[in-house]
Coordinates of C-alpha atoms in Angstrom, one line a residue:
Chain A
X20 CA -67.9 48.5 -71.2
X21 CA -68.2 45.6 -74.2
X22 CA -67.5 48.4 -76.5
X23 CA -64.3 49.8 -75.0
X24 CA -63.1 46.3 -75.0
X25 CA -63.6 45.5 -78.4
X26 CA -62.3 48.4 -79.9
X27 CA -58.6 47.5 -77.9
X28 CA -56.3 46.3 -79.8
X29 CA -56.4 42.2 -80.2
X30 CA -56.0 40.5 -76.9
X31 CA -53.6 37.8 -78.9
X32 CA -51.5 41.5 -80.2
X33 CA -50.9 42.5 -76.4
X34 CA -50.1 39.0 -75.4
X35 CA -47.2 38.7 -78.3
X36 CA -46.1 41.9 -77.9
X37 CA -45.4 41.2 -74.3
X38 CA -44.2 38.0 -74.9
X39 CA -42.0 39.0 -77.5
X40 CA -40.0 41.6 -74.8
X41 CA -39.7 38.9 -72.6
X42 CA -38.3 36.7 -75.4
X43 CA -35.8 39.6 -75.9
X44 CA -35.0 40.4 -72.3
X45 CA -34.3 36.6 -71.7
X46 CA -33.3 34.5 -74.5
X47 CA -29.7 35.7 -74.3
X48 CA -29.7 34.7 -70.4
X49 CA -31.3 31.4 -70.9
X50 CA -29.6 30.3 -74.2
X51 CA -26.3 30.6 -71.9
X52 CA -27.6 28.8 -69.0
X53 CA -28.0 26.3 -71.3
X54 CA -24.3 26.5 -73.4
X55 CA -22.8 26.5 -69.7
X56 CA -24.2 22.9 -69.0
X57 CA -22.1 21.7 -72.1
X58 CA -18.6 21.8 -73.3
X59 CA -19.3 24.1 -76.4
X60 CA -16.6 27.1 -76.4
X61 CA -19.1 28.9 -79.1
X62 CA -23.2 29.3 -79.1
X63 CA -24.1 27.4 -81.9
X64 CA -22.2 23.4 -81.6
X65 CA -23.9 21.7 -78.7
X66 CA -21.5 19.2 -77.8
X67 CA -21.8 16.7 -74.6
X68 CA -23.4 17.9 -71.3
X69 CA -20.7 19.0 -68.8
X70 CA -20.4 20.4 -65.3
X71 CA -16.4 21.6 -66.0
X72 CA -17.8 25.2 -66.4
X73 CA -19.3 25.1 -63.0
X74 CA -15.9 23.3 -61.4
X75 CA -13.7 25.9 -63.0
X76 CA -15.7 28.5 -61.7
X77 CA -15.9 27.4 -58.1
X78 CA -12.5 26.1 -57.9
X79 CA -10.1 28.2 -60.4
X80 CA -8.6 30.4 -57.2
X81 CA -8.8 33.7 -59.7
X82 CA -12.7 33.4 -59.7
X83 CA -13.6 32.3 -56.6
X84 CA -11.6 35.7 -55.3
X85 CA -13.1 38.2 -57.0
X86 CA -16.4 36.7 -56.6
X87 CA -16.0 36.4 -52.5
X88 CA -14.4 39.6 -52.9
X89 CA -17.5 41.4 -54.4
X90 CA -19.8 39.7 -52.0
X91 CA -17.8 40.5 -49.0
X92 CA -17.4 44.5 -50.7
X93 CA -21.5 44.2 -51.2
X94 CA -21.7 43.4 -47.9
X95 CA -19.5 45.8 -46.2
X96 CA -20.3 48.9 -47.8
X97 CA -24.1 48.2 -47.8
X98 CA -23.8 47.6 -43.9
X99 CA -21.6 51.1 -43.2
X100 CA -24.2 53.1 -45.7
X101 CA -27.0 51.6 -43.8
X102 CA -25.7 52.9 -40.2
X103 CA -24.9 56.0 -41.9
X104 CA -27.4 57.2 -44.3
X105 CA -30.3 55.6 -41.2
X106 CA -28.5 57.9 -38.8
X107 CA -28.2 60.6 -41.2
X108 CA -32.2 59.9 -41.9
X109 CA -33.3 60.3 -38.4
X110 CA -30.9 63.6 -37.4
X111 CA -31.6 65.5 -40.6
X112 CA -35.7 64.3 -39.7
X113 CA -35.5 66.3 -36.1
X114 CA -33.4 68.9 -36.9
X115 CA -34.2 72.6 -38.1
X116 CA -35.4 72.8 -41.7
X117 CA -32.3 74.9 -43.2
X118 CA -30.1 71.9 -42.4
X119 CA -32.0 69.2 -43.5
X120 CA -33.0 71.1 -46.6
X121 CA -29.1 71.2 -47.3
X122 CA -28.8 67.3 -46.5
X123 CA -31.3 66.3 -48.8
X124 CA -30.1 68.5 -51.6
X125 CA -26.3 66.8 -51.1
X126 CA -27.9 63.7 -50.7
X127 CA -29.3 64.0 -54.1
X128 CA -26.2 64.3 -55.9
X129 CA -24.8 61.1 -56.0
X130 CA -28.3 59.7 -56.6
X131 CA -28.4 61.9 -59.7
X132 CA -24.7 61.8 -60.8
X133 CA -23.2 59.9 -63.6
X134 CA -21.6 56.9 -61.6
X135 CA -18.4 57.8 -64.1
X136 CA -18.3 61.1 -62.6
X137 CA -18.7 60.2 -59.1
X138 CA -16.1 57.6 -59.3
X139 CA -13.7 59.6 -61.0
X140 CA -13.8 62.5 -58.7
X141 CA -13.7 60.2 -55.4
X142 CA -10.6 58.8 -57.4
X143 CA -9.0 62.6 -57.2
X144 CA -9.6 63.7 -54.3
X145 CA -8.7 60.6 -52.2
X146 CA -5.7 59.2 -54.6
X147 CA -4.3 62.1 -56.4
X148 CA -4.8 65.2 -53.6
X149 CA -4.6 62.8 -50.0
X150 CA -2.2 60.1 -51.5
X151 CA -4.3 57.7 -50.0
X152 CA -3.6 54.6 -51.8
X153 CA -6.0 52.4 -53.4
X154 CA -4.3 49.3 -52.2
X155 CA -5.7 49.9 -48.6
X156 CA -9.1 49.1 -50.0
X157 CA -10.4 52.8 -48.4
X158 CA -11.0 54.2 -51.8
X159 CA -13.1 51.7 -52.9
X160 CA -14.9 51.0 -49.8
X161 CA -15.5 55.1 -49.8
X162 CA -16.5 54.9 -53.4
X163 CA -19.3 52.3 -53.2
X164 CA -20.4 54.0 -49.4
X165 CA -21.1 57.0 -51.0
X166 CA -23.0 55.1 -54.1
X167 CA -25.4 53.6 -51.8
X168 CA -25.8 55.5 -48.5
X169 CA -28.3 58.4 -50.5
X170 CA -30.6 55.8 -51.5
X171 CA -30.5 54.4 -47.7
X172 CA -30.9 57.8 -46.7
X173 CA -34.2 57.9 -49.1
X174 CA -35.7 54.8 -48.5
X175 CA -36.1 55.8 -44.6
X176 CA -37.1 59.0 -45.0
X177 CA -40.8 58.3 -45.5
X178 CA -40.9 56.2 -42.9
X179 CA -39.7 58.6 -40.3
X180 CA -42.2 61.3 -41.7
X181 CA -45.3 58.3 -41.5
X182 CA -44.3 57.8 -37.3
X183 CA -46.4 59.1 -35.3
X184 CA -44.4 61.8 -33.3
X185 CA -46.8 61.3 -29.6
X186 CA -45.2 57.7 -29.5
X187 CA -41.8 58.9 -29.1
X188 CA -43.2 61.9 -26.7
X189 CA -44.9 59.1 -24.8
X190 CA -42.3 57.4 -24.2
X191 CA -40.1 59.9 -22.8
X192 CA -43.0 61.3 -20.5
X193 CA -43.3 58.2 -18.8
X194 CA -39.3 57.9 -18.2
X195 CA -37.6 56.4 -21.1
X196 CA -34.0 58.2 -21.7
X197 CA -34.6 59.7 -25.6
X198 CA -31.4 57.1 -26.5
X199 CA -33.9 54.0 -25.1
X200 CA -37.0 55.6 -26.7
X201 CA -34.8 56.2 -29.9
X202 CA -33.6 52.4 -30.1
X203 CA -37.1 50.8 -28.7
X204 CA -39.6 53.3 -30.0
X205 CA -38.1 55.3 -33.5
X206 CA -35.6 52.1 -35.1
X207 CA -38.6 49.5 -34.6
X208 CA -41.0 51.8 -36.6
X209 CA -38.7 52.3 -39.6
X210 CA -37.1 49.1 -39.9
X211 CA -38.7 48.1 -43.6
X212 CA -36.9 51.4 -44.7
X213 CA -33.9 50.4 -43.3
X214 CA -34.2 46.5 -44.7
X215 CA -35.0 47.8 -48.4
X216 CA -32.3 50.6 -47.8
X217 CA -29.9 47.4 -46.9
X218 CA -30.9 45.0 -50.2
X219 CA -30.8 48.7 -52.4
X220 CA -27.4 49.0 -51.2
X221 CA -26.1 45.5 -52.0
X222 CA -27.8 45.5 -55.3
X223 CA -26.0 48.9 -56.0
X224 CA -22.8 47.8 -55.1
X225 CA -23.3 44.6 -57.4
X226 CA -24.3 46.0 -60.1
X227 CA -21.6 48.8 -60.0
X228 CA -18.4 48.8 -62.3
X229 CA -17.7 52.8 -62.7
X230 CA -16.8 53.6 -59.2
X231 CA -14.9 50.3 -59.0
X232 CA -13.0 50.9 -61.6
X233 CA -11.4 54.5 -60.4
X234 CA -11.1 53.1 -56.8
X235 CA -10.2 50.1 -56.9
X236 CA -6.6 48.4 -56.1
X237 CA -5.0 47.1 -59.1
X238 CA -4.9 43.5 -58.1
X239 CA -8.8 43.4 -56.8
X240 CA -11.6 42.7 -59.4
X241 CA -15.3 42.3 -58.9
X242 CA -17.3 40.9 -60.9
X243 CA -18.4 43.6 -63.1
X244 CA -15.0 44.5 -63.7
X245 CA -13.6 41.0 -64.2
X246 CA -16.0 40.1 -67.0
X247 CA -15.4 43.2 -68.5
X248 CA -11.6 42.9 -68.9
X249 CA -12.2 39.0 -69.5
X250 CA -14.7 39.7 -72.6
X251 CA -11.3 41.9 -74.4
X252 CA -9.7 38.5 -75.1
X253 CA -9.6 35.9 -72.1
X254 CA -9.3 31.8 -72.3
X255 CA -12.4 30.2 -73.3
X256 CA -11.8 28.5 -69.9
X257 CA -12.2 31.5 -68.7
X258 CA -14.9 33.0 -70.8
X259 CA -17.2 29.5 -70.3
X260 CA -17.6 29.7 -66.8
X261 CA -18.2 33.0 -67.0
X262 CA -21.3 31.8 -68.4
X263 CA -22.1 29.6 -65.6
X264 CA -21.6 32.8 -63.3
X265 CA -24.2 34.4 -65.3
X266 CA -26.8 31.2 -64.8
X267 CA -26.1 30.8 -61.2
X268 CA -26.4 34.7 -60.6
X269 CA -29.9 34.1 -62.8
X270 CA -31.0 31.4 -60.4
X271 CA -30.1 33.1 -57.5
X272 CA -32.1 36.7 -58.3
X273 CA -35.2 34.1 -59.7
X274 CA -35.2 32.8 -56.1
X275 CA -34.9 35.7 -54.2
X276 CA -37.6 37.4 -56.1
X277 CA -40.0 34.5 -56.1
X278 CA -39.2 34.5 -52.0
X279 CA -40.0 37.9 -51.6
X280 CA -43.6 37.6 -53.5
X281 CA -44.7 34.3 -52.1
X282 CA -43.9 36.6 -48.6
X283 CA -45.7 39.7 -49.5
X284 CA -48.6 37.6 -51.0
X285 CA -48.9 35.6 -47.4
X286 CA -48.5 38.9 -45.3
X287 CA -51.0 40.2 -47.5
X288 CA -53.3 37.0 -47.4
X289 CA -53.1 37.7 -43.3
X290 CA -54.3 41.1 -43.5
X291 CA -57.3 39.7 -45.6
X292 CA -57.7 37.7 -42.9
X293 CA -57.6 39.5 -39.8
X294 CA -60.3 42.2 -41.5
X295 CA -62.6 39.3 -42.3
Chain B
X10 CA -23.9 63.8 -21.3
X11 CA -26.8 65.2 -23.1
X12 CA -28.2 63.0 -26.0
X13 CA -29.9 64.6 -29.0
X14 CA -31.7 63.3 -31.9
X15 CA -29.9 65.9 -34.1
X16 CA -26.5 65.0 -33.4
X17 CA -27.4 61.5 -34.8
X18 CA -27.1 63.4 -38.6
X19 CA -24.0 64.7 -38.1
X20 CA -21.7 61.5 -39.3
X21 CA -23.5 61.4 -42.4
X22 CA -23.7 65.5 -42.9
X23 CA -19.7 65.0 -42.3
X24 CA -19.3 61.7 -44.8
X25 CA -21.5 64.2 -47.6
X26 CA -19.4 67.1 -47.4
X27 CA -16.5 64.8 -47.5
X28 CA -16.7 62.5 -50.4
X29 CA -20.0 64.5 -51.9
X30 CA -19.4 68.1 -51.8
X31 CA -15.3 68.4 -51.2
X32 CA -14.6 65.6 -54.6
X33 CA -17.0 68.5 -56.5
X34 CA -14.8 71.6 -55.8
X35 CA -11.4 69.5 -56.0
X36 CA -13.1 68.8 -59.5
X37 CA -14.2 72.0 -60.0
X38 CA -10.7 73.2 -58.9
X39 CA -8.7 70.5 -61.3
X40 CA -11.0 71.8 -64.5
X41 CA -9.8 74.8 -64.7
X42 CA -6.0 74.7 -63.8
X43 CA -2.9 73.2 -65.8
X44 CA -0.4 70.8 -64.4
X45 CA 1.8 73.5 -63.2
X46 CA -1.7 74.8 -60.7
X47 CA -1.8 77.5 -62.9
X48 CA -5.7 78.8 -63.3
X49 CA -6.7 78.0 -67.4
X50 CA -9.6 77.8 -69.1
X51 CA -7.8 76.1 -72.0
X52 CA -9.3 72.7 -70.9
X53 CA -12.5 74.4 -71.7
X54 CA -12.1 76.1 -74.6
X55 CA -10.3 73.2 -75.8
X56 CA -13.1 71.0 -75.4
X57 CA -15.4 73.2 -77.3
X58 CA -13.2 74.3 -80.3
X59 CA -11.9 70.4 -80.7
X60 CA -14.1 68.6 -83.8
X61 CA -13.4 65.2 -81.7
X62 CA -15.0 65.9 -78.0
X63 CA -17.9 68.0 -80.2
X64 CA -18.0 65.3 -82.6
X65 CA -17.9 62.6 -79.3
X66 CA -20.6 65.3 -77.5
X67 CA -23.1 65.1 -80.5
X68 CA -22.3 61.1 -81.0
X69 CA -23.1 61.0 -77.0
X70 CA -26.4 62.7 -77.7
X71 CA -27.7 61.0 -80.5
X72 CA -26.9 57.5 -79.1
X73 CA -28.7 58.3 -75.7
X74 CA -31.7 60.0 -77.9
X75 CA -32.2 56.9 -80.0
X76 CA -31.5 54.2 -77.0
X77 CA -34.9 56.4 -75.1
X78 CA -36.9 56.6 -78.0
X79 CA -36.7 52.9 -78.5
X80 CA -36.6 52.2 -74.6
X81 CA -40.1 54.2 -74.6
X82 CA -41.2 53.0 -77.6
X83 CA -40.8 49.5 -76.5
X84 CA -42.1 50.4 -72.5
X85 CA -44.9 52.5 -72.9
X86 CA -47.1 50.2 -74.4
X87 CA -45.9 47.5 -71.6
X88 CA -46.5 49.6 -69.0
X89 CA -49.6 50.5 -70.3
X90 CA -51.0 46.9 -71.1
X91 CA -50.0 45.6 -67.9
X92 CA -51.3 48.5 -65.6
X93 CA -54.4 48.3 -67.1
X94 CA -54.9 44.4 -67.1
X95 CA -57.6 43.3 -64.4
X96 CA -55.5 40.2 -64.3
X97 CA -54.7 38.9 -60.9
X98 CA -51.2 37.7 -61.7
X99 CA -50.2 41.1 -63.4
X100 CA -48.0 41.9 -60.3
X101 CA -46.0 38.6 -61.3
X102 CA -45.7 39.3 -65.0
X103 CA -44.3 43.1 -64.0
X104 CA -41.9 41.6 -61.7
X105 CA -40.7 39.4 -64.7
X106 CA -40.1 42.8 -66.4
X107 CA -38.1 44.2 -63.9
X108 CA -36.1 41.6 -62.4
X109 CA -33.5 41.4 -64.8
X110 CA -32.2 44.9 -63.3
X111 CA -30.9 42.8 -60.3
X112 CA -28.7 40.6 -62.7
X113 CA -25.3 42.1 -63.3
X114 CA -25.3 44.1 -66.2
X115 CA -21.7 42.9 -67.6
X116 CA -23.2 39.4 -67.7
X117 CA -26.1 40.5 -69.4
X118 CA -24.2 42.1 -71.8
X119 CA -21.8 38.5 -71.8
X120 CA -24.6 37.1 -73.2
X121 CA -26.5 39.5 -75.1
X122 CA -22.5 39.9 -77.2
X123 CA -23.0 36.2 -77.7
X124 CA -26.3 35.8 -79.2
X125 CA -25.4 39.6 -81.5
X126 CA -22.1 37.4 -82.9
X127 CA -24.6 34.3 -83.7
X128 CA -27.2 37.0 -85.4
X129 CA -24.5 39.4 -87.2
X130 CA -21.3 37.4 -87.5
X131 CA -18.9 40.3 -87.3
X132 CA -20.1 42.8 -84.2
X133 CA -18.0 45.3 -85.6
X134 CA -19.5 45.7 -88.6
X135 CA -23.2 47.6 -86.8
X136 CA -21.4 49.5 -84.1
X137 CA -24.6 52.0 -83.7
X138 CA -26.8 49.3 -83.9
X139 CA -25.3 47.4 -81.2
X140 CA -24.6 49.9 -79.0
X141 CA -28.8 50.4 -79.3
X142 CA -29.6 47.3 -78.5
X143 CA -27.1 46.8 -75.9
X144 CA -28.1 50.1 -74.4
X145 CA -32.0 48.9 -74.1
X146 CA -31.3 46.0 -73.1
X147 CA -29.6 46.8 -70.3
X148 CA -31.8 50.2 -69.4
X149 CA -35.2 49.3 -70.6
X150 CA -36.3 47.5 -66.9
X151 CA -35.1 50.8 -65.8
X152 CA -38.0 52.8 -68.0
X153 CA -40.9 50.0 -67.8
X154 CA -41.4 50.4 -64.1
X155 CA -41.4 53.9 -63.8
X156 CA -44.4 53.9 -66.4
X157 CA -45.9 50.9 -64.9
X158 CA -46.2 52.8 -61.6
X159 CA -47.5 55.8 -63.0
X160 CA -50.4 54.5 -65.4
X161 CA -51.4 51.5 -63.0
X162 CA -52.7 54.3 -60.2
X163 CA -54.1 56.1 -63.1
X164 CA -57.6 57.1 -62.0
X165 CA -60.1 54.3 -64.6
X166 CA -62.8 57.1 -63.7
X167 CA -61.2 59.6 -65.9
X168 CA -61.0 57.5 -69.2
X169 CA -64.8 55.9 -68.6
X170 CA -65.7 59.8 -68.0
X171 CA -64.1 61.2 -71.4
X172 CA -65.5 58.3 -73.1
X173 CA -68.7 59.0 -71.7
X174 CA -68.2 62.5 -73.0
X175 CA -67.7 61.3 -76.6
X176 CA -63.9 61.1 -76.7
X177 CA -62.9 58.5 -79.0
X178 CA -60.2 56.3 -78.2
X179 CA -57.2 57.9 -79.2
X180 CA -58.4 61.4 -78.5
X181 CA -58.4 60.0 -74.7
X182 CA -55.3 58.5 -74.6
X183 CA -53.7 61.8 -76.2
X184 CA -55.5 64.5 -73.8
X185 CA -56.5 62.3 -70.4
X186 CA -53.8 58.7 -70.7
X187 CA -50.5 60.4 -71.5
X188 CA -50.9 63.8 -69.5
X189 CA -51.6 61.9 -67.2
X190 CA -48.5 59.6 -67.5
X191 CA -46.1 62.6 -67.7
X192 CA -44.4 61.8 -64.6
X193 CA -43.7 58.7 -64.9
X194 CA -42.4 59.4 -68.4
X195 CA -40.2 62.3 -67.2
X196 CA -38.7 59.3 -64.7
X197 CA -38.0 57.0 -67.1
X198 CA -36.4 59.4 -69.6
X199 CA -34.0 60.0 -67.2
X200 CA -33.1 56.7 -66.1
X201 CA -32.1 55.7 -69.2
X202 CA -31.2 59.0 -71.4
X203 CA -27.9 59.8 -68.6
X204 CA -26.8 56.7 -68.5
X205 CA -27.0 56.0 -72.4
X206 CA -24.2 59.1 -72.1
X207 CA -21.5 58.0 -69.9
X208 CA -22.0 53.9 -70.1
X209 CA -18.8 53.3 -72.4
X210 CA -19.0 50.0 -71.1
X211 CA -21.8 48.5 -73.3
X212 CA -19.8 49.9 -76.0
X213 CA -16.6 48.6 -75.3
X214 CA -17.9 45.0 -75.0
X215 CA -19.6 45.2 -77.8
X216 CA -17.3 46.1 -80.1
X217 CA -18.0 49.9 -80.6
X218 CA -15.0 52.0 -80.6
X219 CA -16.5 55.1 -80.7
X220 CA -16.3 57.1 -78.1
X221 CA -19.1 58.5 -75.7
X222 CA -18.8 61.2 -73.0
X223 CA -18.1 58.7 -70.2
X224 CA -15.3 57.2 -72.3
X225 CA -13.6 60.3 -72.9
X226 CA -13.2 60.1 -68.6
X227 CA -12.1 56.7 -69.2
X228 CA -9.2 57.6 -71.3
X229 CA -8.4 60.7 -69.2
X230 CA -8.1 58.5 -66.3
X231 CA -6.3 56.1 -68.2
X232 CA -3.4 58.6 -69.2
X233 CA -3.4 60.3 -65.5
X234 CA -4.7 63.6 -67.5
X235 CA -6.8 64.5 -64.1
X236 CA -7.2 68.2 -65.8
X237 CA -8.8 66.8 -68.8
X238 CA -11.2 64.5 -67.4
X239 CA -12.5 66.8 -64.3
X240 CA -13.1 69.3 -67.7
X241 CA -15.0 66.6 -69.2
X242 CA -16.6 65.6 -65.7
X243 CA -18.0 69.2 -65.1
X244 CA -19.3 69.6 -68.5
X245 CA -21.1 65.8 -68.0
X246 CA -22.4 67.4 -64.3
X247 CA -23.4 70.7 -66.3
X248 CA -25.5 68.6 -68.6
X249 CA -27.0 66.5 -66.1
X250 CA -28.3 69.4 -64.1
X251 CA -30.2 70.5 -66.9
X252 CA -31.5 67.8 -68.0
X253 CA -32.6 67.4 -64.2
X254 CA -33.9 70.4 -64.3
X255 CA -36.0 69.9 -67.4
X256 CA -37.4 66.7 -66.3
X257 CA -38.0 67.6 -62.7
X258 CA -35.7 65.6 -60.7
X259 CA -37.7 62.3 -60.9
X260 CA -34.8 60.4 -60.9
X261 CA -34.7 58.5 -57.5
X262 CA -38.3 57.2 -57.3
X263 CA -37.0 55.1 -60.2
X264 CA -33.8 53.7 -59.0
X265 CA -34.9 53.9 -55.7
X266 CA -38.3 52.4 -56.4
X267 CA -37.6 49.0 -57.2
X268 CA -37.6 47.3 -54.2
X269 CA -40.0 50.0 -52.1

C-alpha cells in the first residue's frame, strides 16, 4: 500500500493543480465581487468603496424588470414542466411499452438538441407558421417548457421504476379510488424526483439565453440576454452593476449549495444514527 | 367516469408532439423549400459548395475539438485526484468544482471578458484563444463531474489486483483506470464538444467575430431567412445525431446529474 502511494505523483503537485483550477474558475468572479463594492469603472484603479453599484442595480426600473421578469419566467415555466413532464412520468410508467418507448425517445430530443436549434425552430413554427405573436409571452413561456419538462420527465423516472408496485395494489384492494391511491400512495413516493426535477428546471431556465432569444418579445430581457446586449457597448452605470448582479447571484448559489450539503450531511448523520 | 393511470401521459405526449416533434418537420419542411413554397435543395447544396459555411463548418469543428481536449485535459486528472482521495471533505471540494454551472453563464463570461482585457489589452487581437478559454471556462464544470462520477465508483479492487499482478503504474491506468472511465468520458465529451459548436455567444462577448455553426442561425434569424437557417439547423441536428450515436447517448446523466 506504502509503495503505491509513493510512487503518486507529489501530494503538494495534486494539491496545486487543483488549486490552480479553482484559482481559474473563480478569480474572475471574485475579483468582480470585489470591483463592484467600489467606484472603479475599469479592473485595475481601486478607487473609494461604494454601494452605488448595488443602488443602481436594485433601483434603476430597467434592471430590476428584467431581473423579476426572469425569476418570475424561472418560476412559471419550471412549475408548468414540473406538472407536465411528472404527469407525463407516471402515464408513460403504466402504459404499454410501444408508447412509452416513443415518449422517452421524444423526450430525448430536446435534452440532446442544440438549445439554438430548439429555440429557433419553436420560433417557426409558433411565430412564422401560427402567427402567434411573441408579445403574448406564449412563445417564450413554450420555449423554456419544452427546455425543462424532459429533464423533469427524467429525474422522476427512476423513482417511479424504484416503487414498489404491491403498495399501490394494496391500496386499491382495501378501497382507495386509483385517483386517491395515485395522490396519497404514487406522488408521496416520488416527490425527491419531482423536487430535483423542479430546481433542474429553474436552473435551466436561468441559465438559458438561446431559446430566449428566438421567443422572446422584443421589449422583455432576462438576464442572460440583457448582459449580453449590455456587454456590446452599454453605460458603465450600466455595465458596473452588472457586476454587482454577478456577486449577488455568486452569494446566492454559495448559500443555496452550502444549505443543501449541511442538509444531506444531517439527513445522513440521522441514518447513522438510527442503524447504531 | 373511469380514471386511468395512462391517461395521466397524454398532456405531455400531446405538448411533445407539439413543440418537439411538429417544430422538427416544419423545420424539416422550411430546409428544403424557397420563399415561394417551392421544394429546393439549393439551401443544401448551397451550404456545401459555399467556402464560408464549409470554412464556418471546419472553424466550428476545430474550435469545439480544441475547447474538449483542453476541457479533458484539464478534468481528467481532477476527476481522477478527487475520486480517488480517501479525504472526508472530498464531496465539498467536488461541489466547489461544479457549482459554478449554477451561476449564469453571461456573467461568468462578464467577468472572465474583464480579467482577458487586464491580461491581453486588446481582446481582439487572440480571437481563437479567447474563444478557448472562454469556451472551458464556461463548459469545464460540465466535463469534471461526469468523470468524477464515473472514476469515484471505480472498483479500488481492480487497480490493487493488476498491481498485485505486476502492472506498473501506468500500464494500470492505460488497460484497467481509463477503460474503465470510458463512460463517463463519452459524457463529458458531449457536454462540452456540442455546445462548443452552436454557443456563438462566448464568442460574441468576447470579441470573436468569427463565425460558428450556431451563429450562422443567429444571422439567419436575424435577416428573417427562415429557409436558411432551418438548412443550417438540420445539418446542426444531423451532426448531433451522430455524434450521439458515436458516444452512446450519455448526454443527460450529465446535465441531468447535477443536482440527482
Amino acid at each position: 500500500m506504502n509503495k503505491t502511494v509513493s510512487r503518486t505523483p507529489g501530494r503538494t503537485w495534486r494539491i496545486v493543480f487543483l488549486i490552480a483550477l479553482l484559482a481559474f474558475l473563480y478569480l474572475p468572479i471574485l475579483i468582480l465581487a470585489v470591483y463592484s463594492f467600489t467606484t472603479s469603472t475599469q479592473i485595475g484603479a481601486i478607487r473609494g468603496f461604494s454601494l452605488q453599484n448595488y443602488v443602481t442595480l436594485f433601483t434603476m426600473p430597467d434592471l430590476r424588470n428584467m431581473i423579476l421578469g426572469t425569476i418570475v419566467l424561472a418560476f412559471g415555466s419550471a412549475l408548468i414542466a414540473t406538472v407536465l413532464g411528472t404527469l407525463g412520468a407516471i402515464g408513460s410508467f403504466y402504459s404499454k411499452s410501444r408508447f412509452s418507448g416513443a415518449m422517452n425517445a421524444i423526450n430525448q430530443i430536446p435534452v440532446v438538441n442544440a438549445d439554438v436549434v430548439t429555440g429557433f425552430s419553436l420560433c417557426i413554427l409558433l411565430v412564422v407558421v401560427l402567427h402567434i405573436s411573441k408579445d403574448t409571452y406564449f412563445p417564450l413561456v413554450a420555449g423554456h417548457v419544452t427546455l425543462c419538462a424532459p429533464f423533469v420527465y427524467l429525474s422522476v423516472m427512476p423513482r417511479i421504476k424504484q416503487m414498489d408496485p404491491s403498495i399501490y395494489e394494496a391500496a386499491l384492494d382495501l378501497g382507495a379510488t386509483p385517483f386517491r391511491a395515485l395522490t396519497k400512495i404514487v406522488i408521496p413516493q416520488i416527490v425527491p424526483g419531482i423536487l430535483s426535477g423542479f430546481a433542474l428546471a429553474i436552473t435551466l431556465s436561468l441559465d438559458d439565453y438561446f431559446i430566449a432569444t428566438y421567443t422572446k418579445p422584443a421589449t422583455f430581457d432576462t438576464i442572460s440576454t440583457y448582459v449580453v446586449n449590455a456587454t456590446k457597448g452599454a453605460q458603465t452605470t450600466i455595465k458596473t452593476a452588472l457586476w454587482a448582479l454577478s456577486t449577488v447571484i455568486f452569494l446566492i448559489v454559495v448559500l443555496v449549495v452550502l444549505g443543501m450539503n449541511i442538509r444531506a450531511m444531517r439527513a445522513e448523520k440521522a441514518v447513522k444514527r438510527e442503524h447504531i | 367516469m373511469h380514471f386511468s393511470r395512462k391517461s395521466l401521459g397524454i398532456p405531455y405526449a400531446v405538448f411533445l408532439l407539439v413543440f418537439v416533434v411538429l417544430p422538427l418537420l416544419v423545420l424539416v419542411f422550411y430546409a428544403f423549400t424557397n420563399g415561394q413554397g417551392q421544394f429546393t435543395i439549393s439551401n443544401f447544396t448551397g451550404f456545401f459548395t459555399d467556402p464560408n459555411t464549409l470554412g464556418t463548418l471546419f472553424y466550428s469543428l476545430l474550435l469545439a475539438a480544441v475547447t474538449t481536449a483542453v476541457c479533458l485535459t484539464l478534468a481528467y486528472p481532477t476527476a481522477y485526484i478527487l475520486g480517488t482521495s480517501k479525504l472526508k471533505s472530498r464531496s465539498v471540494i467536488v461541489m466547489l468544482f461544479v457549482l459554478p454551472m449554477w451561476i449564469n453563464f453571461s456573467l461568468r463570461i462578464t467577468a472572465l471578458k474583464e480579467i482577458l482585457t487586464i491580461l491581453e489589452g486588446n481582446l481582439a487581437m487572440y480571437p481563437f484563444l479567447n474563444a478557448v478559454i472562454g469556451m472551458t471556462y464556461d463548459f469545464l464544470p460540465f466535463m469534471i463531474l461526469p468523470l468524477y462520477t464515473t472514476i469515484s465508483r471505480l472498483d479500488g479492487a481492480l487497480t490493487e489486483a493488476a498491481m498485485d499482478l505486476g502492472a506498473d503504474r501506468t500500464r494500470t491506468f492505460l488497460e484497467v483506470v481509463l477503460p474503465l472511465s470510458l463512460p463517463g468520458i463519452l459524457s463529458g465529451v458531449s457536454m462540452v464538444f456540442l455546445p462548443a459548436m452552436t454557443n456563438y455567444v462566448v464568442l460574441d462577448m468576447l470579441y470573436n467575430s468569427t463565425y460558428i455553426m450556431g451563429s450562422l442561425i443567429g444571422s439567419y434569424f436575424s435577416a428573417y431567412d427562415w429557409h436558411g437557417g432551418s438548412m443550417i439547423s438540420l445539418i446542426l441536428l444531423a451532426l448531433i445525431c451522430i455524434f450521439t450515436l458515436l458516444t452512446g447517448g450519455s448526454e443527460e446523466t450529465a446535465r441531468g446529474g447535477a443536482l440527482l
